[in-house]
PDB file of C-alpha atoms and ligand atoms in Angstrom:
ATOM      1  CA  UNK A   1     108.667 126.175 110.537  1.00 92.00           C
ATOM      2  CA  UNK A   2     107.458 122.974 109.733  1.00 97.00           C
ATOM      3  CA  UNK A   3     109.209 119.669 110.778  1.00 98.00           C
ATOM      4  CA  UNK A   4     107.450 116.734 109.772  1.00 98.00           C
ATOM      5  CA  UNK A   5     107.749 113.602 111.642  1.00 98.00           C
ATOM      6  CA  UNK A   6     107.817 110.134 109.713  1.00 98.00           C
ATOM      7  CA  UNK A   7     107.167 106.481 111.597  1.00 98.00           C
ATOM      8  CA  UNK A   8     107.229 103.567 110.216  1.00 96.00           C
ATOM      9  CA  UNK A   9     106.217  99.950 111.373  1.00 92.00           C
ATOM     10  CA  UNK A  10     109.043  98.062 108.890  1.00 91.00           C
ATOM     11  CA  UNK A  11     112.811  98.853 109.350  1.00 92.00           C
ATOM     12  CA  UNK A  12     113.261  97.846 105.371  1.00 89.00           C
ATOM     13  CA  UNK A  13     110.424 100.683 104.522  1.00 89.00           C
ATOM     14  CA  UNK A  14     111.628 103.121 106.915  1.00 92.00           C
ATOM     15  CA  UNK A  15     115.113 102.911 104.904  1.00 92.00           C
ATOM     16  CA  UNK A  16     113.790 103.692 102.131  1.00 92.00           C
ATOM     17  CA  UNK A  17     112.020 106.611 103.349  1.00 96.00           C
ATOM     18  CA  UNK A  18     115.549 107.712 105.248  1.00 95.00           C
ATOM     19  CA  UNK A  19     117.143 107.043 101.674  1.00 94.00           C
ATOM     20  CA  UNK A  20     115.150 110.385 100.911  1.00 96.00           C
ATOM     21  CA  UNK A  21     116.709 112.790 103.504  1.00 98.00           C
ATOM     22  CA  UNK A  22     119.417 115.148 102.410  1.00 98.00           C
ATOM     23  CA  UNK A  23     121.638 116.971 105.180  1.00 98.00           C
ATOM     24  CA  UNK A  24     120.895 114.012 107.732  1.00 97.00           C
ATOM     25  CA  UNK A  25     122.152 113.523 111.436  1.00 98.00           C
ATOM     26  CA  UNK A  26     121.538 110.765 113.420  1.00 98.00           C
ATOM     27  CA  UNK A  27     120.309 110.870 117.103  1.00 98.00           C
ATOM     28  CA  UNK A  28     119.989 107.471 119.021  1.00 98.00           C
ATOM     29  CA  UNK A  29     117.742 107.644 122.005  1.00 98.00           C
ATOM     30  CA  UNK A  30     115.958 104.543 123.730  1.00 98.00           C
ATOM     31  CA  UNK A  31     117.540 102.144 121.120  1.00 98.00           C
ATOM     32  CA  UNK A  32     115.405 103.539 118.648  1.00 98.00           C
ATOM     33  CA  UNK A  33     117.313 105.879 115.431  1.00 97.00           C
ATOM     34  CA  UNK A  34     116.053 108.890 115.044  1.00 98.00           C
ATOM     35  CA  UNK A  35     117.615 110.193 111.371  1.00 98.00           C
ATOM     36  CA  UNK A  36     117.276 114.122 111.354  1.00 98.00           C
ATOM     37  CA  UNK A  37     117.293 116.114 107.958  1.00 98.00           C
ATOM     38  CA  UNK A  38     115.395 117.446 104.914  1.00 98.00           C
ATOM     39  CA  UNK A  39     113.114 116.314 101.973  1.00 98.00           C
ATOM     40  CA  UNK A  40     113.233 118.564  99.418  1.00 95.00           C
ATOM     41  CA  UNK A  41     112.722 121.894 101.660  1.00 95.00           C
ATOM     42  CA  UNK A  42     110.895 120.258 104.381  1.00 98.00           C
ATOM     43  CA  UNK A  43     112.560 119.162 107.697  1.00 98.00           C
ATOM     44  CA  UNK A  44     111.925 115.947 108.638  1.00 98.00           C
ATOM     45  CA  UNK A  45     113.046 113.379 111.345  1.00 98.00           C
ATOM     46  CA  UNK A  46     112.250 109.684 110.466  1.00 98.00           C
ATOM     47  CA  UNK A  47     112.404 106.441 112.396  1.00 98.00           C
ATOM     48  CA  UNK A  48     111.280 103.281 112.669  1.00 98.00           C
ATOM     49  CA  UNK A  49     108.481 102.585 115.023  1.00 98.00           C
ATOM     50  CA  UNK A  50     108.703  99.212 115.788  1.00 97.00           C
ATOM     51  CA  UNK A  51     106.098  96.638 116.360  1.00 97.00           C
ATOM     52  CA  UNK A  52     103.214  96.993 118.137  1.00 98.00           C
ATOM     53  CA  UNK A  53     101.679  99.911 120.225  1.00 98.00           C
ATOM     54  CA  UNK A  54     103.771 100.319 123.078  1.00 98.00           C
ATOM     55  CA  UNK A  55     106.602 100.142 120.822  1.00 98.00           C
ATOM     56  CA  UNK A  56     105.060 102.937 118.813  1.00 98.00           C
ATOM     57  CA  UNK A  57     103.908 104.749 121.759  1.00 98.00           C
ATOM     58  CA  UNK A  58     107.583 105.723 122.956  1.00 98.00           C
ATOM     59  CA  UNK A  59     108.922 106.331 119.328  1.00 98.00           C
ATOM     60  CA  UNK A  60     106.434 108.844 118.962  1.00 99.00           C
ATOM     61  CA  UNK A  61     106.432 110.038 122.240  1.00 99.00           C
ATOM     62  CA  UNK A  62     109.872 111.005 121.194  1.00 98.00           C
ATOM     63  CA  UNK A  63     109.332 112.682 118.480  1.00 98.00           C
ATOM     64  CA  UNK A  64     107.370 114.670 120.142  1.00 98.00           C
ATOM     65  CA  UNK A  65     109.493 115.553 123.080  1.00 98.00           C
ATOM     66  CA  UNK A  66     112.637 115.357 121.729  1.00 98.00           C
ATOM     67  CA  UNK A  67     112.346 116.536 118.510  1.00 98.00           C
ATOM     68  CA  UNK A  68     109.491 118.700 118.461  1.00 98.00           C
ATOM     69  CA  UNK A  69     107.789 117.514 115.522  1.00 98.00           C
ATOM     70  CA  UNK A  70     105.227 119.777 114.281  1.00 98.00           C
ATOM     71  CA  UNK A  71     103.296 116.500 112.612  1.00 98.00           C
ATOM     72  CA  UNK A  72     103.454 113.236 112.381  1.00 98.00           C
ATOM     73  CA  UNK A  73     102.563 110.808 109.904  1.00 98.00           C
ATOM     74  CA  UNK A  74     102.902 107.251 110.160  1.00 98.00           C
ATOM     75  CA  UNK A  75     103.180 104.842 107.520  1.00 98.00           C
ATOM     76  CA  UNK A  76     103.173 100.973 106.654  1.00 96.00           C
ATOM     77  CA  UNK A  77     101.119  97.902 106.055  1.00 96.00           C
ATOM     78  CA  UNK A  78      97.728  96.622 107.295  1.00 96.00           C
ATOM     79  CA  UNK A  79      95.686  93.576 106.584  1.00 95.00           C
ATOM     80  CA  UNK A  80      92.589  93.872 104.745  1.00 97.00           C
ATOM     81  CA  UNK A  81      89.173  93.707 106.712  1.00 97.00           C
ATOM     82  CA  UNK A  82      86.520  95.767 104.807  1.00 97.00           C
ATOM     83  CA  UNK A  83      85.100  93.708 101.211  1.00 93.00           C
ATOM     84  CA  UNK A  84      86.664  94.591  98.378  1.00 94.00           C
ATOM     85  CA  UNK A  85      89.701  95.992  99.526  1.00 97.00           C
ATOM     86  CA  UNK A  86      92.792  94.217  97.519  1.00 95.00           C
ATOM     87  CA  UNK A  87      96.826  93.487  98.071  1.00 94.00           C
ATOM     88  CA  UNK A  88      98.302  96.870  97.263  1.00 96.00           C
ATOM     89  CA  UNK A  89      95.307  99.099  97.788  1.00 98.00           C
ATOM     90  CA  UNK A  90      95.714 102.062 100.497  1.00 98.00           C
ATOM     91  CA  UNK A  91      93.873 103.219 102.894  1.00 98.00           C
ATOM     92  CA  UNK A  92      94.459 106.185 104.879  1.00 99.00           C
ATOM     93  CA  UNK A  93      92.864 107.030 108.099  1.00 98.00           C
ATOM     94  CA  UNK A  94      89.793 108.771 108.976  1.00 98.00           C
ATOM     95  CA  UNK A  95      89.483 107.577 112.464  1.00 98.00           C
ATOM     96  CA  UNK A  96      92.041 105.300 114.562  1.00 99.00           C
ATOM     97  CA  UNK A  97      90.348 102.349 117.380  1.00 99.00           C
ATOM     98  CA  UNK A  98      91.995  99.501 119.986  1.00 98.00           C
ATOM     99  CA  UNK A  99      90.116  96.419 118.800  1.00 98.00           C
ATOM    100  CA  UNK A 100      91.692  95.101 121.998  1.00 98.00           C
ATOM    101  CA  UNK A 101      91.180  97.308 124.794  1.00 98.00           C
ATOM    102  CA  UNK A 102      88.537  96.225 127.023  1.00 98.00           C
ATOM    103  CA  UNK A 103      87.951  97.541 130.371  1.00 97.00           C
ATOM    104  CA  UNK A 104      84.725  96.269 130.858  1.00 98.00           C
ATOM    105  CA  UNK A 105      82.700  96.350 133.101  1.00 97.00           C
ATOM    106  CA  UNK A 106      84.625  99.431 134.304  1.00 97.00           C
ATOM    107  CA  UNK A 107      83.985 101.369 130.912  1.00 97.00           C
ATOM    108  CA  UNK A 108      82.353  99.984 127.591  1.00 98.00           C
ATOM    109  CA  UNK A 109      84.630  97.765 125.423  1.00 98.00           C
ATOM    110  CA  UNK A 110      86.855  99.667 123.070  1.00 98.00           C
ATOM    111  CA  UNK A 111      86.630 103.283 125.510  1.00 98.00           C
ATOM    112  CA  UNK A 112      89.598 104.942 126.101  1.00 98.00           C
ATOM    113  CA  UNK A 113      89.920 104.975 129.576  1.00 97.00           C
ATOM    114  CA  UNK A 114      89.401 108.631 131.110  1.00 96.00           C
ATOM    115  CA  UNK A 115      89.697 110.163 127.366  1.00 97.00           C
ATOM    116  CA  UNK A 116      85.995 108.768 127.114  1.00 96.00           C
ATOM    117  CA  UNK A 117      85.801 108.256 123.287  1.00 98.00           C
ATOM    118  CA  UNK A 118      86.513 104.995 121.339  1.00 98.00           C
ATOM    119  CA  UNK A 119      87.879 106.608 117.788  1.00 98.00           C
ATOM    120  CA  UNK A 120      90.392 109.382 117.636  1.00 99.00           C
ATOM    121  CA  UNK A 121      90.030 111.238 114.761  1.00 98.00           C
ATOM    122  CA  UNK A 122      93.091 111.923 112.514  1.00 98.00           C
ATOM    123  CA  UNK A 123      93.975 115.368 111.145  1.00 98.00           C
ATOM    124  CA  UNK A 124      91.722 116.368 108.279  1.00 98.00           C
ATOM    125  CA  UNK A 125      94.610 118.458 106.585  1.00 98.00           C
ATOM    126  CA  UNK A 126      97.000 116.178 106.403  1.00 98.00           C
ATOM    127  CA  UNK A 127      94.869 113.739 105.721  1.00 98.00           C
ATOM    128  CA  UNK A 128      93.680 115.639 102.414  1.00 98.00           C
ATOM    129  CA  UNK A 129      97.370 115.842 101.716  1.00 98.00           C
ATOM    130  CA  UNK A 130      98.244 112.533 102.512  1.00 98.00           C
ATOM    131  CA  UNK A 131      95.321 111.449  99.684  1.00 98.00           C
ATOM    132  CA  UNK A 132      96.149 114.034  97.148  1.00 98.00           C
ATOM    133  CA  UNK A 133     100.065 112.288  97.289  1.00 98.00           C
ATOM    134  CA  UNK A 134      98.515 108.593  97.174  1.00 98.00           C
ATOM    135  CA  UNK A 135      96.284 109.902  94.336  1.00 98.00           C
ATOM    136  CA  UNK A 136      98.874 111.721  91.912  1.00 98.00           C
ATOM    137  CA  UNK A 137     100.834 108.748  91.809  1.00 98.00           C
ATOM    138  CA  UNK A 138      98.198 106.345  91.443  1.00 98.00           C
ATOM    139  CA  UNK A 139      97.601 108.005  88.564  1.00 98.00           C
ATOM    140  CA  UNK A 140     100.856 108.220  87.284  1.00 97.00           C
ATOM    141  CA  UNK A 141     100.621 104.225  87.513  1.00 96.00           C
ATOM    142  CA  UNK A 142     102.044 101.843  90.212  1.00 96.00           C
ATOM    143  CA  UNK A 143     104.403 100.456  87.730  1.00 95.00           C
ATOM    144  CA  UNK A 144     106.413 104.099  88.385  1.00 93.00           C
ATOM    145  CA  UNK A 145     106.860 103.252  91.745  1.00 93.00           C
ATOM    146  CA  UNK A 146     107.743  99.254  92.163  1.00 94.00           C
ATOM    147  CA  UNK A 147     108.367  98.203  88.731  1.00 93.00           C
ATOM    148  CA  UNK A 148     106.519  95.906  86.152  1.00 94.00           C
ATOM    149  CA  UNK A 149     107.279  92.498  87.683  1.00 92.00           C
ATOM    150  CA  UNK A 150     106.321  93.162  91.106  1.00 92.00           C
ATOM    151  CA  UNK A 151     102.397  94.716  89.456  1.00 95.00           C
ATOM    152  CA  UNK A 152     102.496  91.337  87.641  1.00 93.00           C
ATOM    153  CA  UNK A 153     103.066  89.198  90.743  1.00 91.00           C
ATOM    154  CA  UNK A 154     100.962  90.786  92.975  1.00 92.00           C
ATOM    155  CA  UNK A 155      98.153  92.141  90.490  1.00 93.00           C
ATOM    156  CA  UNK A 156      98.832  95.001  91.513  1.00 96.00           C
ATOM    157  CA  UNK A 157      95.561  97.778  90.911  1.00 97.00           C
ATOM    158  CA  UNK A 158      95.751 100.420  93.483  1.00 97.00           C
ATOM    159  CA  UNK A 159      92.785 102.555  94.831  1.00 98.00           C
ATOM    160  CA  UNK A 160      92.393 104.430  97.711  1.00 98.00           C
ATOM    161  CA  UNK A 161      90.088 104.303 100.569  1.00 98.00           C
ATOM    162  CA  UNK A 162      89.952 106.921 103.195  1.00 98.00           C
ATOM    163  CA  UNK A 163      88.378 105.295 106.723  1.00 98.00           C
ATOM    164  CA  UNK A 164      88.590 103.760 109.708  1.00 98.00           C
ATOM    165  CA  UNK A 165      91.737 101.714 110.812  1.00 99.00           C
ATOM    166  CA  UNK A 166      91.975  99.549 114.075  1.00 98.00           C
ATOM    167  CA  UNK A 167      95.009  98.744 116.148  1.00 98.00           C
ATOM    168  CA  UNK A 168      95.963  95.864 118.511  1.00 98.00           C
ATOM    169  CA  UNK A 169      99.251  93.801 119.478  1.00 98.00           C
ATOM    170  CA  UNK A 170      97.954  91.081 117.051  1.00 97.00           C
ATOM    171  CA  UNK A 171      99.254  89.838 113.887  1.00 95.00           C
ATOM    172  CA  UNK A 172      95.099  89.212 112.562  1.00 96.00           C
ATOM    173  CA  UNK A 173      95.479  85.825 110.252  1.00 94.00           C
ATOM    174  CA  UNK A 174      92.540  83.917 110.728  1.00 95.00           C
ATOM    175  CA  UNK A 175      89.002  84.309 109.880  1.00 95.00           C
ATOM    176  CA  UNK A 176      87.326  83.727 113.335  1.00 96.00           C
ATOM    177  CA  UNK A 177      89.506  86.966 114.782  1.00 97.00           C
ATOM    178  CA  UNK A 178      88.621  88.942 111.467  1.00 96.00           C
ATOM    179  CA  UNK A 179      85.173  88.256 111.410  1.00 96.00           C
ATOM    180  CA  UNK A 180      85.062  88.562 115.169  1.00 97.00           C
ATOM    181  CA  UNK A 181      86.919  92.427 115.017  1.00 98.00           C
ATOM    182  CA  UNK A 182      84.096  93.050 112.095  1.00 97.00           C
ATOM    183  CA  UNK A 183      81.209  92.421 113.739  1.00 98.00           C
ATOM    184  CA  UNK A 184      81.904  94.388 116.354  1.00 98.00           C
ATOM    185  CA  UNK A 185      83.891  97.290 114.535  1.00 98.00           C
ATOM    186  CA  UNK A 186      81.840  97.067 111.113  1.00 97.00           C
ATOM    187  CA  UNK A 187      83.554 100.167 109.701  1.00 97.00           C
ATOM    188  CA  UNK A 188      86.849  99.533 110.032  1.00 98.00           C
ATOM    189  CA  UNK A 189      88.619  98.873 107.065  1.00 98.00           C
ATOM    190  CA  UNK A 190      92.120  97.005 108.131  1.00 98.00           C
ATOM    191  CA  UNK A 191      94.297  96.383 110.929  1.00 98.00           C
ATOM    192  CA  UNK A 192      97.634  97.122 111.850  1.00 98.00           C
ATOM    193  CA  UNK A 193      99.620  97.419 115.094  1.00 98.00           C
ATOM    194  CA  UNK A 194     100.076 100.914 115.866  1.00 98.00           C
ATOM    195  CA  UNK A 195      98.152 103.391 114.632  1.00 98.00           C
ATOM    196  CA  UNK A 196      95.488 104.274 117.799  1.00 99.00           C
ATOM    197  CA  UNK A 197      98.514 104.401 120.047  1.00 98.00           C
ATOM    198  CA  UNK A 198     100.317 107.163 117.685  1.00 99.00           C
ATOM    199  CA  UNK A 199      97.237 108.632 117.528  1.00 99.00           C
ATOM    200  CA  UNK A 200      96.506 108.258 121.212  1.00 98.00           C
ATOM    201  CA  UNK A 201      99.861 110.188 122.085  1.00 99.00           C
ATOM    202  CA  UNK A 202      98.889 112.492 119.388  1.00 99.00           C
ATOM    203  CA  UNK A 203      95.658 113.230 120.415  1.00 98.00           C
ATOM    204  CA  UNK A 204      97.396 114.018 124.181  1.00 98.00           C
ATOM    205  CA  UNK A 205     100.204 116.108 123.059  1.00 98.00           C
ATOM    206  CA  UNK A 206      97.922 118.025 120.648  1.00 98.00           C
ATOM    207  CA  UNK A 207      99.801 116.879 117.277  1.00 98.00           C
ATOM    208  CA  UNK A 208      98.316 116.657 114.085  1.00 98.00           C
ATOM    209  CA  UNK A 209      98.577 113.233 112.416  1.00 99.00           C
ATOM    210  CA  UNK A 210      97.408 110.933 109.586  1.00 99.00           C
ATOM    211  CA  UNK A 211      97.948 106.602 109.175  1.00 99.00           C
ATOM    212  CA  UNK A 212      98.741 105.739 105.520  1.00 98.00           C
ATOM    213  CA  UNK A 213      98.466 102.208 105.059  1.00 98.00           C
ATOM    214  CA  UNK A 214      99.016 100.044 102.172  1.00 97.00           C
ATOM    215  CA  UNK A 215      97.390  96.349 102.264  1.00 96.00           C
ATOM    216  CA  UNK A 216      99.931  93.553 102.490  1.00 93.00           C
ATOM    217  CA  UNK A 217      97.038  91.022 103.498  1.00 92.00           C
ATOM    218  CA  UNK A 218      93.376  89.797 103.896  1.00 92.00           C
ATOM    219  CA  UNK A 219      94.181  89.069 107.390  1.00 92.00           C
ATOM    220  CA  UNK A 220      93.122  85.485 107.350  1.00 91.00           C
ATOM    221  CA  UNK A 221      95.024  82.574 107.258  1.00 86.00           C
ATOM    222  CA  UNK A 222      96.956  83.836 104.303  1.00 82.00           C
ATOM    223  CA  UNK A 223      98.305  86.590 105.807  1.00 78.00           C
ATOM    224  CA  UNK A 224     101.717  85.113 106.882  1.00 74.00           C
ATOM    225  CA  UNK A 225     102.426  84.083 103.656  1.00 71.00           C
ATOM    226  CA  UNK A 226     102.017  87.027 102.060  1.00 73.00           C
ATOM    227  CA  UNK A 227     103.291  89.497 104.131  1.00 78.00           C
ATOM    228  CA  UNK A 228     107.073  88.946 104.046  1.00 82.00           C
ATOM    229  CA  UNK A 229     107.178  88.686  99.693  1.00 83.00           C
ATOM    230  CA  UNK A 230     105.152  91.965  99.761  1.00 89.00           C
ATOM    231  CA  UNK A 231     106.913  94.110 102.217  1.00 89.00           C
ATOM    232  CA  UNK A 232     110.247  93.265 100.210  1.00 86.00           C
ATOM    233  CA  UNK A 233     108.632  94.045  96.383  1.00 88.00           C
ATOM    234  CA  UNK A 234     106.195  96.581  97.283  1.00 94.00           C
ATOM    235  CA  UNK A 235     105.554  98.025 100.757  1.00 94.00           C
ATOM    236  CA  UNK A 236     109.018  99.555 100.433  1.00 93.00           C
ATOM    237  CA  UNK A 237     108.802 101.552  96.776  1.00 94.00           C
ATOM    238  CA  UNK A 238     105.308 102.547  98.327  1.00 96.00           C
ATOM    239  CA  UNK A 239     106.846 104.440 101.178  1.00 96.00           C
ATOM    240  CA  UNK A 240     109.165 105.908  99.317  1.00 96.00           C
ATOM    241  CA  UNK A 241     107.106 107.385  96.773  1.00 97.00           C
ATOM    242  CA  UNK A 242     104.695 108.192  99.441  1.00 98.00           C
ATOM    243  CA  UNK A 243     106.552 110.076 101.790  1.00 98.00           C
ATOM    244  CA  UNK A 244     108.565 111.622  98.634  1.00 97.00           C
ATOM    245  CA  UNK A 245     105.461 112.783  96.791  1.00 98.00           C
ATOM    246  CA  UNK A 246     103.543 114.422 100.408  1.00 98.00           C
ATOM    247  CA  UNK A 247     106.697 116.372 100.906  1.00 98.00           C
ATOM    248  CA  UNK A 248     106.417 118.005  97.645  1.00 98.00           C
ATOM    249  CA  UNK A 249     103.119 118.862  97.907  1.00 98.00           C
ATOM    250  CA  UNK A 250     103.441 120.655 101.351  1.00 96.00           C
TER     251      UNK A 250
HETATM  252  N1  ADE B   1     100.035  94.479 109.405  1.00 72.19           N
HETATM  253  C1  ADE B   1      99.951  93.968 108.167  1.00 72.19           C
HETATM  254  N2  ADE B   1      99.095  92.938 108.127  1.00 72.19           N
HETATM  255  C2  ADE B   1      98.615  92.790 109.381  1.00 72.19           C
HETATM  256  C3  ADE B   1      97.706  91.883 109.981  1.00 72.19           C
HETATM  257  N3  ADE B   1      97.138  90.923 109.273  1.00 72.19           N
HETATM  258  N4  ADE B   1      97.460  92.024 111.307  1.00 72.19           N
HETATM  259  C4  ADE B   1      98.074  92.994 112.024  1.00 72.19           C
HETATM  260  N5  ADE B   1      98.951  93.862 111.516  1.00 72.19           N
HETATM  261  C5  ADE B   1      99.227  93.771 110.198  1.00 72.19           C
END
């Protein structure tokens, strides 16, 4: 049977998610929650990441090990890198990369070290359902899922972009570090914290997995400003309805 494991990178959106779960049990391990239960028919165990990839690289580790998750998907914000890309657009991921990891001269910049490849690809099926969710209820309108004022004060027009996401333990919010991850990455589409390392343990345990990601940011020097208003009026109804809507389609 299946038994879906949620991560998330915000405590606040991670409540919301556990808000969901019917017939829930909690399990603390590692000073990290792990809340146990169901989704409409589907088990699930959620818990919050936290920051950063070694952070994320024992909570899902975990879930794993511990809970034997049959999936995993991870959710949460990312600043903006790709043109055209807006606050409250969402991008899920086609491939995951460490814009930090550099072990040159030893192996080229960005390698994985003995995994020799750069990207790890997410899962392709949950990845189609992971869009198919983002898509229904874009197009039941984003005013269904945070509300009227919140589309008015963040202009709120979502579309969705399915491509490349990069990970490092930076907060990105200036333009020389954007511009400097883009010329050397020039198809990644935002940055986040955690994603290669979930898919990283993924990838080693043999666990399918997708990165939905909604943009809180243009990851320039904006970004700090933004990012705390956002995650309180939207990130959080985003995750929600996210996580609700994929568990009804599977
Ligand atoms: N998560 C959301 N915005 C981000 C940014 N600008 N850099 C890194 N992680 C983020």
């Amino acid at each position: 049977m299946r038994n879906i494991g949620i991560l998330g990178a915000m405590a606040q959106e991670i409540d919301e998610v556990k808000a969901l779960l019917t017939e829930k049990t909690t399990v603390k391990i590692a000073n990290r929650e792990f809340v146990v239960g169901k989704i409409g028919n589907v088990r699930c165990v959620v818990a919050f990441s936290k920051w950063g990839k070694v952070a994320a690289t024992i909570t899902a580790t975990l879930l794993i090990q511990e809970f034997a998750v049959t999936d995993l998907l991870f959710i949460g914000t990312a600043g903006a890198l790709a043109d055209g890309l807006k606050v409250g657009d969402i991008v899920i991921s086609k491939r995951l990369v460490q814009h930090d990891l550099d072990a040159r001269p030893i192996i080229p910049r960005f390698e994985l070290p003995l995994l020799n490849r750069v990207y790890i690809d997410s899962d392709p099926d949950l990845t189609e359902l992971a869009g198919r969710a983002v898509g229904n209820l874009i197009e039941r309108g984003v005013e269904d899922m945070v509300g009227e004022e919140a589309v008015k004060d963040f202009n709120l027009a979502p579309k969705l972009y399915f491509g490349d996401i990069a990970s490092g333990d930076q907060f990105i919010n200036s333009d020389e570090k954007r511009n400097e991850i883009l010329s050397l990455l020039p198809d990644v589409q935002c940055v986040e914290m955690e994603g290669a390392a979930v898919a990283q343990v993924c990838l080693e345990f043999g666990t399918p997995f997708t990165v939905i990601r909604t943009i809180s940011d243009t990851a320039d020097h904006n970004a700090r400003i933004d990012f705390g208003k956002f995650i309180v009026e939207v990130a959080n109804a985003y995750s929600r309805a996210i996580v609700g809507e994929i568990m009804r389609l599977v």
